[in-house]
PDB file of C-alpha atoms and ligand atoms in Angstrom:
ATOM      1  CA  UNK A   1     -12.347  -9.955 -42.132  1.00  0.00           C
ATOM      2  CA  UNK A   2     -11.167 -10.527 -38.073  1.00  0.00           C
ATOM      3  CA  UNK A   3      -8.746  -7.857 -38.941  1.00  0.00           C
ATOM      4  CA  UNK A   4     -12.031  -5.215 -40.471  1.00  0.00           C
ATOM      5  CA  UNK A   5     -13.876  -6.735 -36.944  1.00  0.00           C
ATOM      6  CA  UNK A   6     -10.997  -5.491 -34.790  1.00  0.00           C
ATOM      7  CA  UNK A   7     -10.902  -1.911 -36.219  1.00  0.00           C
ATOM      8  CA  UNK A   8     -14.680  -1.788 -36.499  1.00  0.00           C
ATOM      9  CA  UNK A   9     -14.717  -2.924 -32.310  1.00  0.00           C
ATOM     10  CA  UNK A  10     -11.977  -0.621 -31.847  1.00  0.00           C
ATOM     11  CA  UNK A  11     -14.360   2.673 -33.452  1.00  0.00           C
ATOM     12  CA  UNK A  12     -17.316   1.642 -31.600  1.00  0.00           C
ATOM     13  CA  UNK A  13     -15.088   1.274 -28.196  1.00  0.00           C
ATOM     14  CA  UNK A  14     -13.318   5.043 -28.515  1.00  0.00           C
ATOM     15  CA  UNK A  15     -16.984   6.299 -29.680  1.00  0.00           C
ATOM     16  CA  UNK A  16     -18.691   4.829 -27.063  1.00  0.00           C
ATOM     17  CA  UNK A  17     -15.736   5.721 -24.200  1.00  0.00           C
ATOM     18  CA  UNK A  18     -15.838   9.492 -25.493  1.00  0.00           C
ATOM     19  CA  UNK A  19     -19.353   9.714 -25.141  1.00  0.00           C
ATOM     20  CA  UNK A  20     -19.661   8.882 -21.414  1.00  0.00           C
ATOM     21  CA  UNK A  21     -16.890  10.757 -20.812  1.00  0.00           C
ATOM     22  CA  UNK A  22     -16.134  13.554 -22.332  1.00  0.00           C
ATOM     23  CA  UNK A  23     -19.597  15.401 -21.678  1.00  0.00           C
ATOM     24  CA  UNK A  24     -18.570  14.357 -18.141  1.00  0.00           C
ATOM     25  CA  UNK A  25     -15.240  15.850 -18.184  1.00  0.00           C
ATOM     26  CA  UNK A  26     -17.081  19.236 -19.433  1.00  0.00           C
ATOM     27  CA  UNK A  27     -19.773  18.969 -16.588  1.00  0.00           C
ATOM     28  CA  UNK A  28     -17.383  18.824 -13.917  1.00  0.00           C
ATOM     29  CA  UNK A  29     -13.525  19.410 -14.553  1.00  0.00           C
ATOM     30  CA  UNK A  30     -10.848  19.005 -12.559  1.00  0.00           C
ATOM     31  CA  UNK A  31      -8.934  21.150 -14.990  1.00  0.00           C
ATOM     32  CA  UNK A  32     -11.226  23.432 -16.731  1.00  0.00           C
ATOM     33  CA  UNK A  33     -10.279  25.171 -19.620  1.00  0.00           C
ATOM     34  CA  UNK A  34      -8.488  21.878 -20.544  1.00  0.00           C
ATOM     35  CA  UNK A  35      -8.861  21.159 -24.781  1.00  0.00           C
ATOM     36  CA  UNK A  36      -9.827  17.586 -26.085  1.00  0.00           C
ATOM     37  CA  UNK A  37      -6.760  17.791 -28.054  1.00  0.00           C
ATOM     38  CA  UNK A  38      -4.669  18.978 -25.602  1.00  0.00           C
ATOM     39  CA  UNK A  39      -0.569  18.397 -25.920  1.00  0.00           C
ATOM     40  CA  UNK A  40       0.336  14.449 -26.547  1.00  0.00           C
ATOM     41  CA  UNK A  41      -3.222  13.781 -27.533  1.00  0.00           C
ATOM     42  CA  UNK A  42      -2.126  11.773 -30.599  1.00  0.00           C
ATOM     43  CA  UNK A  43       0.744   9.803 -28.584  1.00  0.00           C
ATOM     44  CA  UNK A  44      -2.115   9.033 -25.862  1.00  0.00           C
ATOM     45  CA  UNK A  45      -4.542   7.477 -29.274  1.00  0.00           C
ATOM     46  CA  UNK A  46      -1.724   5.525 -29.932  1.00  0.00           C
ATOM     47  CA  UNK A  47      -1.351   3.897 -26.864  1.00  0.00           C
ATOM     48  CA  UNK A  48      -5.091   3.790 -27.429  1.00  0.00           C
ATOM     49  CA  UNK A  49      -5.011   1.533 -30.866  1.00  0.00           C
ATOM     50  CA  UNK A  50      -1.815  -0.287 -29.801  1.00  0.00           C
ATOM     51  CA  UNK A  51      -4.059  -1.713 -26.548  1.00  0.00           C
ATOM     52  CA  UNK A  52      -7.310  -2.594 -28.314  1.00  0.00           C
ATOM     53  CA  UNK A  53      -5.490  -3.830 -31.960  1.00  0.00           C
ATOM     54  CA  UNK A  54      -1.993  -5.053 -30.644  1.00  0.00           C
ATOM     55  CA  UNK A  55      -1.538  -5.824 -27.050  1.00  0.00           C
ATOM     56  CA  UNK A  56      -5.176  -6.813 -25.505  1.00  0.00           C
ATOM     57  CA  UNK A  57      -4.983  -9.805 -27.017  1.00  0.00           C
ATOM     58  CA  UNK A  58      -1.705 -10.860 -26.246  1.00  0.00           C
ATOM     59  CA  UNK A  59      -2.133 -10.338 -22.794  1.00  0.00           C
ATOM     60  CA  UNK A  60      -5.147 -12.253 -22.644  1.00  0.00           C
ATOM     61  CA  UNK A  61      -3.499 -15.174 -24.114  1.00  0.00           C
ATOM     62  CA  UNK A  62      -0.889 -15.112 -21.509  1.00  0.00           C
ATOM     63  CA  UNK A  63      -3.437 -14.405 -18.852  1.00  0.00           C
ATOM     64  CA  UNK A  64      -5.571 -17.822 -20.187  1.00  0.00           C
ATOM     65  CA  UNK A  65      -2.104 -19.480 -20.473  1.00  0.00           C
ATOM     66  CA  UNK A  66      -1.165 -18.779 -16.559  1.00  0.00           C
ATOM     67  CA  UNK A  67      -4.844 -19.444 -15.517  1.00  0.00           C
ATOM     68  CA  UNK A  68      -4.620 -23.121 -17.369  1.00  0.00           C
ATOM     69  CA  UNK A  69      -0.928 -23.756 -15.537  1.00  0.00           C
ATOM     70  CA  UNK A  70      -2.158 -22.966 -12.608  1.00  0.00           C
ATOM     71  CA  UNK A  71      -5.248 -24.780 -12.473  1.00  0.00           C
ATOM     72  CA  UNK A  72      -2.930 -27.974 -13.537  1.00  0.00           C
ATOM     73  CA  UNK A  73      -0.250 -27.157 -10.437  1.00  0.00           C
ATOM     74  CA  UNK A  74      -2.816 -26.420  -7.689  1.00  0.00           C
ATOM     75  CA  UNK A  75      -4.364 -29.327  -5.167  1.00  0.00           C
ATOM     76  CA  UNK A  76      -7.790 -30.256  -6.589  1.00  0.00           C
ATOM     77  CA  UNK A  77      -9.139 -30.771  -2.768  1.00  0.00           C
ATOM     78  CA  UNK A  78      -8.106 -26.600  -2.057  1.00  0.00           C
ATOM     79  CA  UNK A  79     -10.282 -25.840  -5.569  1.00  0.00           C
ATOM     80  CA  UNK A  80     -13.120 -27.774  -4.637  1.00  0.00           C
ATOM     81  CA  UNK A  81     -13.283 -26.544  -0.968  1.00  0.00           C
ATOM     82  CA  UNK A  82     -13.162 -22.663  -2.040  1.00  0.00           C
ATOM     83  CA  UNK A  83     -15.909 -23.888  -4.803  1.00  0.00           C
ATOM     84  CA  UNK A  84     -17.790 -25.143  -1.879  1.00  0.00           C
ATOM     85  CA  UNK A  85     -18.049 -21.560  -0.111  1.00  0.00           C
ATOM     86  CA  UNK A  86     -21.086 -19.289  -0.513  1.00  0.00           C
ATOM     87  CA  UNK A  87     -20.543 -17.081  -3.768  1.00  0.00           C
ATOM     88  CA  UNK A  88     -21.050 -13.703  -1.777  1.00  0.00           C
ATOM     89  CA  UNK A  89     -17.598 -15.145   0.079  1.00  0.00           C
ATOM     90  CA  UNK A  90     -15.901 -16.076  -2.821  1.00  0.00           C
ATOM     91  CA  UNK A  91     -16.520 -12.778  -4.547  1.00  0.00           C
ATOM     92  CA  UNK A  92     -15.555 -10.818  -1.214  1.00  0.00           C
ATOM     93  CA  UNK A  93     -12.617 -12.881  -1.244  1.00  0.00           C
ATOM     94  CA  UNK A  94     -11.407 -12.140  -4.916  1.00  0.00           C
ATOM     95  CA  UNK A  95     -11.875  -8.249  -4.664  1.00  0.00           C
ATOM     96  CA  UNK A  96     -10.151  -7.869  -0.888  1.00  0.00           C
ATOM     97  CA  UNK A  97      -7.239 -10.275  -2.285  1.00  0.00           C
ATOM     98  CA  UNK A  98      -6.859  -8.557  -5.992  1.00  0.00           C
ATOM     99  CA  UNK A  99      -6.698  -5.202  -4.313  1.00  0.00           C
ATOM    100  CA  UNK A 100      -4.483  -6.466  -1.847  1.00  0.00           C
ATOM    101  CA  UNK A 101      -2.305  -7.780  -4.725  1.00  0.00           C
ATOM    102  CA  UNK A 102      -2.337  -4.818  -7.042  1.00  0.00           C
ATOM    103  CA  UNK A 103      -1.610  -2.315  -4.290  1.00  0.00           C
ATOM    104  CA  UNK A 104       1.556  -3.877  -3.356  1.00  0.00           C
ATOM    105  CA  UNK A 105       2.091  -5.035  -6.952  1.00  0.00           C
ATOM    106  CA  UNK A 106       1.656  -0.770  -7.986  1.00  0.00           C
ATOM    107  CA  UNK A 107       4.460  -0.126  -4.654  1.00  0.00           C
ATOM    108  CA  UNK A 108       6.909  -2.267  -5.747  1.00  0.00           C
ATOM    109  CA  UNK A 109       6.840  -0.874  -9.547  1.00  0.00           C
ATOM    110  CA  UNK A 110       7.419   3.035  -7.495  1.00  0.00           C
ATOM    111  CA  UNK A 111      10.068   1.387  -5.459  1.00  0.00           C
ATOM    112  CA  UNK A 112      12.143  -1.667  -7.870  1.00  0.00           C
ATOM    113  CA  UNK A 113      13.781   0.523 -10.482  1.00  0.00           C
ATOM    114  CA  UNK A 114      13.464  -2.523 -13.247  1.00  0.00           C
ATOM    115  CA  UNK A 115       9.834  -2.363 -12.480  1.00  0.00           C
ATOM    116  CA  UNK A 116       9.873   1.336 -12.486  1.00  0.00           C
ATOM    117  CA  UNK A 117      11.305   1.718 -16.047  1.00  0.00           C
ATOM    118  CA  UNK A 118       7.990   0.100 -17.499  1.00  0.00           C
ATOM    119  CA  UNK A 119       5.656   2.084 -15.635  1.00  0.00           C
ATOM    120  CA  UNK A 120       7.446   4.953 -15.898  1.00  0.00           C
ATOM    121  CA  UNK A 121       5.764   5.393 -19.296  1.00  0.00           C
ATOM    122  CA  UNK A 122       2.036   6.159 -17.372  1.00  0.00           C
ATOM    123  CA  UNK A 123       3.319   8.187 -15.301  1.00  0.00           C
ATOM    124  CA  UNK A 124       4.552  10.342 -18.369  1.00  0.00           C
ATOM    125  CA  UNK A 125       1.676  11.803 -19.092  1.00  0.00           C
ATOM    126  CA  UNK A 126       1.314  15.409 -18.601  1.00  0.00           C
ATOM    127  CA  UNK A 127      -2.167  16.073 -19.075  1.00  0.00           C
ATOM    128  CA  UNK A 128      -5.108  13.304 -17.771  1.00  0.00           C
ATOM    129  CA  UNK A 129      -8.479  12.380 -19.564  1.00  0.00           C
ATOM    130  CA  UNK A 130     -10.145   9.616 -20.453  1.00  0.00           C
ATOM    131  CA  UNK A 131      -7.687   8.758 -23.186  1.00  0.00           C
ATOM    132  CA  UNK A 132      -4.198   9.217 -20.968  1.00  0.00           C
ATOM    133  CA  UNK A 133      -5.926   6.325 -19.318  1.00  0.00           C
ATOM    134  CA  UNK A 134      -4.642   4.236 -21.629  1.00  0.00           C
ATOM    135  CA  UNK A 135      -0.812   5.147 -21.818  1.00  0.00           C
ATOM    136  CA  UNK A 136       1.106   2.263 -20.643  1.00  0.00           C
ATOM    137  CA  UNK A 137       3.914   0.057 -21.604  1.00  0.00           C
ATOM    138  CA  UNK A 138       2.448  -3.618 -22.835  1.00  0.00           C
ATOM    139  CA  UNK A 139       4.752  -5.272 -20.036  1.00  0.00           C
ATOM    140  CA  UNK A 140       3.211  -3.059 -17.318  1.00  0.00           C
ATOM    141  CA  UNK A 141      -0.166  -4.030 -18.729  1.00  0.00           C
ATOM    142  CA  UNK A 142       0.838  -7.745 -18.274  1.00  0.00           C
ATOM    143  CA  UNK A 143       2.423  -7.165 -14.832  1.00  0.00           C
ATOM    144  CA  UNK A 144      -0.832  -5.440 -13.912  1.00  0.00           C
ATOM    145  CA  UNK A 145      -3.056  -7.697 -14.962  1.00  0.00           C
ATOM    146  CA  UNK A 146      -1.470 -10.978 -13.718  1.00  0.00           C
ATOM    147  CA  UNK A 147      -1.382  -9.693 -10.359  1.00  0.00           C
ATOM    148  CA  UNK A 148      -5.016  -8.694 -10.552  1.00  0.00           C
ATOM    149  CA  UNK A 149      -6.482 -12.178 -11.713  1.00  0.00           C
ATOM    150  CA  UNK A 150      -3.749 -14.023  -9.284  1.00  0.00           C
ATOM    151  CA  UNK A 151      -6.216 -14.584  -6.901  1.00  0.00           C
ATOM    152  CA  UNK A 152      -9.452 -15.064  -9.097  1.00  0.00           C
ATOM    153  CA  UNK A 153      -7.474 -17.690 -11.477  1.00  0.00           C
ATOM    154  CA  UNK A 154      -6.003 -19.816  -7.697  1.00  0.00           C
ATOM    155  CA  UNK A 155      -9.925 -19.432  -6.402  1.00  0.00           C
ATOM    156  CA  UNK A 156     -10.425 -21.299  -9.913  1.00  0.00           C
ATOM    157  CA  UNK A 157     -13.556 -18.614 -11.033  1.00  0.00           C
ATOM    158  CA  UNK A 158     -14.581 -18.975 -14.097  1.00  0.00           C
ATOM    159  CA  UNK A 159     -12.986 -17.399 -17.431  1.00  0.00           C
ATOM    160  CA  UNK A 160     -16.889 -15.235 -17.628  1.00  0.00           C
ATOM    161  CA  UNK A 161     -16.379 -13.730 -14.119  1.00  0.00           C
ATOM    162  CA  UNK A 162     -12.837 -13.190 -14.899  1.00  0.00           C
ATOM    163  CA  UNK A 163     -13.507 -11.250 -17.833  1.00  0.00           C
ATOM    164  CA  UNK A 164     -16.869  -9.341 -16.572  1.00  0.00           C
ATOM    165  CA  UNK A 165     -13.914  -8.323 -13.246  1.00  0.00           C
ATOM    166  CA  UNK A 166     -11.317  -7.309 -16.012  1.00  0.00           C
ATOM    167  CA  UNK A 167     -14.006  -5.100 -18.128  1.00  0.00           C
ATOM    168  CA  UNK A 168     -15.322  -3.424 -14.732  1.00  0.00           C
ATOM    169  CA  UNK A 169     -11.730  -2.270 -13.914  1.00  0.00           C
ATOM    170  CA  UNK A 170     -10.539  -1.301 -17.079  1.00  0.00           C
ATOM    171  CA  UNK A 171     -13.475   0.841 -17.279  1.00  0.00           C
ATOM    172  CA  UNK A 172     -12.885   2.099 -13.332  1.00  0.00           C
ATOM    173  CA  UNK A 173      -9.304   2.677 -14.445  1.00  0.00           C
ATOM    174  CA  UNK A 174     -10.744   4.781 -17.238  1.00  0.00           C
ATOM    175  CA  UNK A 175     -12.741   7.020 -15.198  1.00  0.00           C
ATOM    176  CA  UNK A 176     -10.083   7.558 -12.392  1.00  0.00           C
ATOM    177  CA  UNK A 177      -7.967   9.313 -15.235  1.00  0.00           C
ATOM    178  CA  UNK A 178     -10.364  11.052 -16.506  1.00  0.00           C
ATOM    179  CA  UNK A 179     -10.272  15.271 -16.097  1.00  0.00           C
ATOM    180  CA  UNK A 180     -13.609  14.987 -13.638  1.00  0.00           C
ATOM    181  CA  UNK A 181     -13.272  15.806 -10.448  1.00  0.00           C
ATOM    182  CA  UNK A 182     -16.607  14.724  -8.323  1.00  0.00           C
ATOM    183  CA  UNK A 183     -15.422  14.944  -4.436  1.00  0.00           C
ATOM    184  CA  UNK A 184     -17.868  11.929  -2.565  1.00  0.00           C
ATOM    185  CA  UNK A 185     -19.119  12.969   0.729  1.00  0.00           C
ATOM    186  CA  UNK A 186     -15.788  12.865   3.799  1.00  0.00           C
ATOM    187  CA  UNK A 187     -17.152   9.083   4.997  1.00  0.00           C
ATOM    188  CA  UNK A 188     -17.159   7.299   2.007  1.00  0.00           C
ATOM    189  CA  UNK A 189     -13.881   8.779   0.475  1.00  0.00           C
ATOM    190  CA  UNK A 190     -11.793   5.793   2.092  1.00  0.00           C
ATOM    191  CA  UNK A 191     -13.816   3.282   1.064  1.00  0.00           C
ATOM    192  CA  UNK A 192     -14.448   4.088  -2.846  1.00  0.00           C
ATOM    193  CA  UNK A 193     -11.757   5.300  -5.314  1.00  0.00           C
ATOM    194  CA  UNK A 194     -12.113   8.970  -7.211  1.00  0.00           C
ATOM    195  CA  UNK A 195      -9.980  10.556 -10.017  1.00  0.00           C
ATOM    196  CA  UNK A 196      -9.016  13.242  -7.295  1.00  0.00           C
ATOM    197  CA  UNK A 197      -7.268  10.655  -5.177  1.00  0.00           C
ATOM    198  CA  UNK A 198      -5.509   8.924  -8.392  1.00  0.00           C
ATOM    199  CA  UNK A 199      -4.934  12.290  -9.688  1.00  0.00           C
ATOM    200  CA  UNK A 200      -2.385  12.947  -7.238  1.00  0.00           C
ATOM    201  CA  UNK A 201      -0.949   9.376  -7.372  1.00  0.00           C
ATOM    202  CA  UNK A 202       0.238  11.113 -11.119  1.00  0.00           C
ATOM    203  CA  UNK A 203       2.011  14.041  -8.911  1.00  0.00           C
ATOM    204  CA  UNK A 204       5.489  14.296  -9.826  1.00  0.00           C
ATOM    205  CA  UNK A 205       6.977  12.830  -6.736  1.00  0.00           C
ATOM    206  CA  UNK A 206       7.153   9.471  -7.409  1.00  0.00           C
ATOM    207  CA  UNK A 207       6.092   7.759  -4.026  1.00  0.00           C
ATOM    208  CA  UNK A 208       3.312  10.233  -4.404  1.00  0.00           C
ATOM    209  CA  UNK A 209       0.545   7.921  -2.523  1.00  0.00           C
ATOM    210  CA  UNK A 210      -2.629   6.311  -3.886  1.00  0.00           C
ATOM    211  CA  UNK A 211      -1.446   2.815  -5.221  1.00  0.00           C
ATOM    212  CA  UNK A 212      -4.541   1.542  -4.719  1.00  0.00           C
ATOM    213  CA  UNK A 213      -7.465   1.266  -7.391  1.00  0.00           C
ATOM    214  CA  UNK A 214     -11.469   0.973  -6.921  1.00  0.00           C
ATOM    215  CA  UNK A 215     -11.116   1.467  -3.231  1.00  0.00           C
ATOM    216  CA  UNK A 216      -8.445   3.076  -1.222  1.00  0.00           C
ATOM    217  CA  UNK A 217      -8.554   0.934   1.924  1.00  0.00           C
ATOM    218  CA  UNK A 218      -5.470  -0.707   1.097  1.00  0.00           C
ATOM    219  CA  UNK A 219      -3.586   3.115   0.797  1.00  0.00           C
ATOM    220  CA  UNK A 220      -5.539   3.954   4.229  1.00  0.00           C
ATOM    221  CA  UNK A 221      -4.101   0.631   5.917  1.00  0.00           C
ATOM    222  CA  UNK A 222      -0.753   0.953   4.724  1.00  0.00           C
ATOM    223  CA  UNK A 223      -0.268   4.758   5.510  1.00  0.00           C
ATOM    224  CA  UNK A 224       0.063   5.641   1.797  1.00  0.00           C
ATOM    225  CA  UNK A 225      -3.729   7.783   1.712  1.00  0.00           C
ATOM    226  CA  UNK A 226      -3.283  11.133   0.481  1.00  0.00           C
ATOM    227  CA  UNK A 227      -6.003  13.386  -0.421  1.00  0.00           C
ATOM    228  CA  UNK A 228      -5.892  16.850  -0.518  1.00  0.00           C
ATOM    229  CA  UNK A 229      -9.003  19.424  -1.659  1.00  0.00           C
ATOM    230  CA  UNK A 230      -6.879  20.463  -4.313  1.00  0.00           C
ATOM    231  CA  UNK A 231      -5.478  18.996  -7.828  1.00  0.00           C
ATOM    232  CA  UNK A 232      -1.850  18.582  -8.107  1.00  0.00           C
ATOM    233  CA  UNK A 233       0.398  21.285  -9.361  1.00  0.00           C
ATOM    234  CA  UNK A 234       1.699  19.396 -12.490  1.00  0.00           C
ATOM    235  CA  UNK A 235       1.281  15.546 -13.645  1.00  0.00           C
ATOM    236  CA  UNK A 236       4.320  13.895 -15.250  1.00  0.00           C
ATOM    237  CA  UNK A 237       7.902  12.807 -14.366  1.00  0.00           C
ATOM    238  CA  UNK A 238      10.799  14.150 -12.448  1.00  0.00           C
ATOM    239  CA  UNK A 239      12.881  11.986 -15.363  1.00  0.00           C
ATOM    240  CA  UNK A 240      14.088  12.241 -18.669  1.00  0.00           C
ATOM    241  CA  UNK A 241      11.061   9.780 -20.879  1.00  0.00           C
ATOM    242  CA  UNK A 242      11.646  10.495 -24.641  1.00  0.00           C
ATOM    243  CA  UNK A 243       8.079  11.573 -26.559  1.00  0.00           C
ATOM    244  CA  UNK A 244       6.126   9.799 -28.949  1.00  0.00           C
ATOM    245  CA  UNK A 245       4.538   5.983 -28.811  1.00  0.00           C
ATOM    246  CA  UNK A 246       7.916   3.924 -30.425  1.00  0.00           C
ATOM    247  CA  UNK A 247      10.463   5.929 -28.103  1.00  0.00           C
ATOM    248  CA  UNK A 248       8.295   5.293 -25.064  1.00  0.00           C
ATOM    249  CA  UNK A 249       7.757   1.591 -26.037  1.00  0.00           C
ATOM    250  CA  UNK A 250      11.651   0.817 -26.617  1.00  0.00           C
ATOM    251  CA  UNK A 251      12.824   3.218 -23.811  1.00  0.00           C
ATOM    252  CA  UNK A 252      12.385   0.808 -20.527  1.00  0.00           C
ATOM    253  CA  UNK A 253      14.983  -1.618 -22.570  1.00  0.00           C
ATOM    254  CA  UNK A 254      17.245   0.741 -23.595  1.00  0.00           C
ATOM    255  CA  UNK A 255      20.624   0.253 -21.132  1.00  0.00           C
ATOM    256  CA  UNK A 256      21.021   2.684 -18.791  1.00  0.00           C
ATOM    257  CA  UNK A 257      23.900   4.813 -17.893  1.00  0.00           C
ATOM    258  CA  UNK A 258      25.044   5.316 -14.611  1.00  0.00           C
ATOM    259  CA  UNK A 259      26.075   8.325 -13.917  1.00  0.00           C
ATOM    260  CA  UNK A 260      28.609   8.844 -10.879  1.00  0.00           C
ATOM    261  CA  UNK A 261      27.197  11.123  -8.100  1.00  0.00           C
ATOM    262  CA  UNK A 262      29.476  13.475  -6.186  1.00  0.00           C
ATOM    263  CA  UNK A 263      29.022  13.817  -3.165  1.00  0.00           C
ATOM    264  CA  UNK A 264      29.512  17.081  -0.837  1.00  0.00           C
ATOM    265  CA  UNK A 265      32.600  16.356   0.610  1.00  0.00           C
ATOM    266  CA  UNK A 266      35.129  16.821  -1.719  1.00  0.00           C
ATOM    267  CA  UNK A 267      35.475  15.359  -4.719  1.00  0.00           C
ATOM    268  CA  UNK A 268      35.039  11.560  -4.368  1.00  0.00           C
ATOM    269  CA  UNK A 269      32.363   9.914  -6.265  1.00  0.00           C
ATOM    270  CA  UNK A 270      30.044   7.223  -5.106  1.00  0.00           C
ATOM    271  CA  UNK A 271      28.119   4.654  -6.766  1.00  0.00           C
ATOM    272  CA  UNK A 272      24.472   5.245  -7.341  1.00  0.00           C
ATOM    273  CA  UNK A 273      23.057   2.638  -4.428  1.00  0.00           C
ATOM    274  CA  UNK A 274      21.196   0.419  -6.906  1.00  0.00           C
ATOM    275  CA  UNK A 275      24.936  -0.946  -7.890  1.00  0.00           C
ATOM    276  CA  UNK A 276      24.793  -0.995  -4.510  1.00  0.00           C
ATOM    277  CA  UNK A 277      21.867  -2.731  -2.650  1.00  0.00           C
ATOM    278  CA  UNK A 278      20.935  -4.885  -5.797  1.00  0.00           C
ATOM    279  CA  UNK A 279      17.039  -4.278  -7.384  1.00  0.00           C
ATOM    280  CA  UNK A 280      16.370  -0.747  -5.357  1.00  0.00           C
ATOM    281  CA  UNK A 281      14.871   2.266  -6.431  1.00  0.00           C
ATOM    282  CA  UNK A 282      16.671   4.338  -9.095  1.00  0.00           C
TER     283      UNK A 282
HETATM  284 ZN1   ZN B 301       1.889   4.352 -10.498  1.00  0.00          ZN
HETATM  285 ZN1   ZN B 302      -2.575   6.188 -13.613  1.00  0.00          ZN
END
């Protein structure tokens, strides 16, 4: 019966996603011309199903498991006086912190090649819509989401608000994949998040720009802001990623070779520098 529930949840979910977005996608595409079932369509549903019948749940689990540990660990007297603040505050103070959290959070998985390997596999995709949205390995989805709640779990919110915060960014996250492209007038482009700007956060180069999520202050703070009046070229890796849902799921924990570079004078080789400096980027 929970198992008939969880498909049944699962149809109503990629019905209800594909209506709101795919008649947007048509109105105004970044990428017209681009088909519904366009290449890697089916590996991008299974990513799909694995999140909503496999993984979501997991991941909530853990995410109710940290939030208990740390509610046991932290100084009641530091939950009670952040209780005591205004609500406006306290929700000002969970967004600013969360987006603080992610955007470094997002860096460090472009920059630390173990964290890299993981979220590699979104940054696979070739072609975005709604559904590409949803292409990413189960430990990046944990990563991600721990470092989002961090701060609303240590504030002590309540599980409802966490949730309601989790649905309104998984939907956000959603949208800024999608094929739309719907430029906001030049002032408010720093302040509020677009597919164009997260668009070319999927640019080949991987320190692209654009870590951050709903709004880009953090990326205009930090010097990492990039948004052209153009899409990008091409979406996808600069890598070797193997295709299909399995090979991309065992991939990140596959051992890696490393392969000797030579460098221009003469013949000596050299280490690749993450034997080198420890946990850099590969
Ligand atoms: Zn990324
Ligand atoms: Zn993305």
């Amino acid at each position: 019966m929970k198992v008939l529930l969880m498909l049944l949840s699962t149809g109503v979910s990629f019905l209800f996603l594909c209506l709101v977005f795919r008649p947007l996608e048509m109105a105004f595409p970044a990428r017209p011309g681009q088909r519904f079932f366009r290449p890697e369509w089916w590996t991008d549903l299974l990513f799909f199903l694995g999140q909503y019948l496999l993984w979501t749940s997991l991941v909530i689990s853990l995410l109710v498991y940290g939030g208990e540990w740390l509610a046991r660990v932290l100084p009641h007297d530091f939950r009670t006086a952040v209780a005591s603040q205004p609500w406006w505050l306290q929700v000002g103070e969970v967004i600013l912190l969360s987006d603080f959290f992610v955007y470094w959070g997002h860096r460090l998985q472009h920059r630390v090649g173990f964290l890299w390997r993981f979220h590699a596999v979104h940054h696979s995709a070739e072609h975005l819509d709604w559904l590409a949205a949803h292409r990413e390995h189960p430990i990046d989805t944990v990563y991600t989401m721990g470092l989002i709640n961090l701060p609303a779990f240590v504030l002590g919110f309540p599980l409802e608000t966490i949730a309601a915060l989790v649905a309104f960014r998984g939907i956000w996250a959603i949208y800024i994949h999608s094929n739309v492209r719907l430029p906001l007038p030049r002032p408010l482009r720093v302040l509020v998040g677009a597919p164009e700007l997260h668009h070319w956060h999927h640019d080949r180069a991987r320190d692209a720009g654009n870590y951050a999520n709903i709004s880009p202050i953090m990326d205009v703070l930090f010097g990492t802001y990039v948004c052209p009046d153009h899409e990008p070229a091409a979406f996808g890796l600069s890598e070797p990623m193997p295709r299909g849902y399995v090979a991309q799921l065992v991939h990140p924990m596959l051992p890696r070779t490393r392969k000797p570079r030579v460098t221009g004078k003469g013949n000596a080789l050299v280490e690749p520098r993450s034997s080198r400096a420890g946990a850099t980027a590969e």
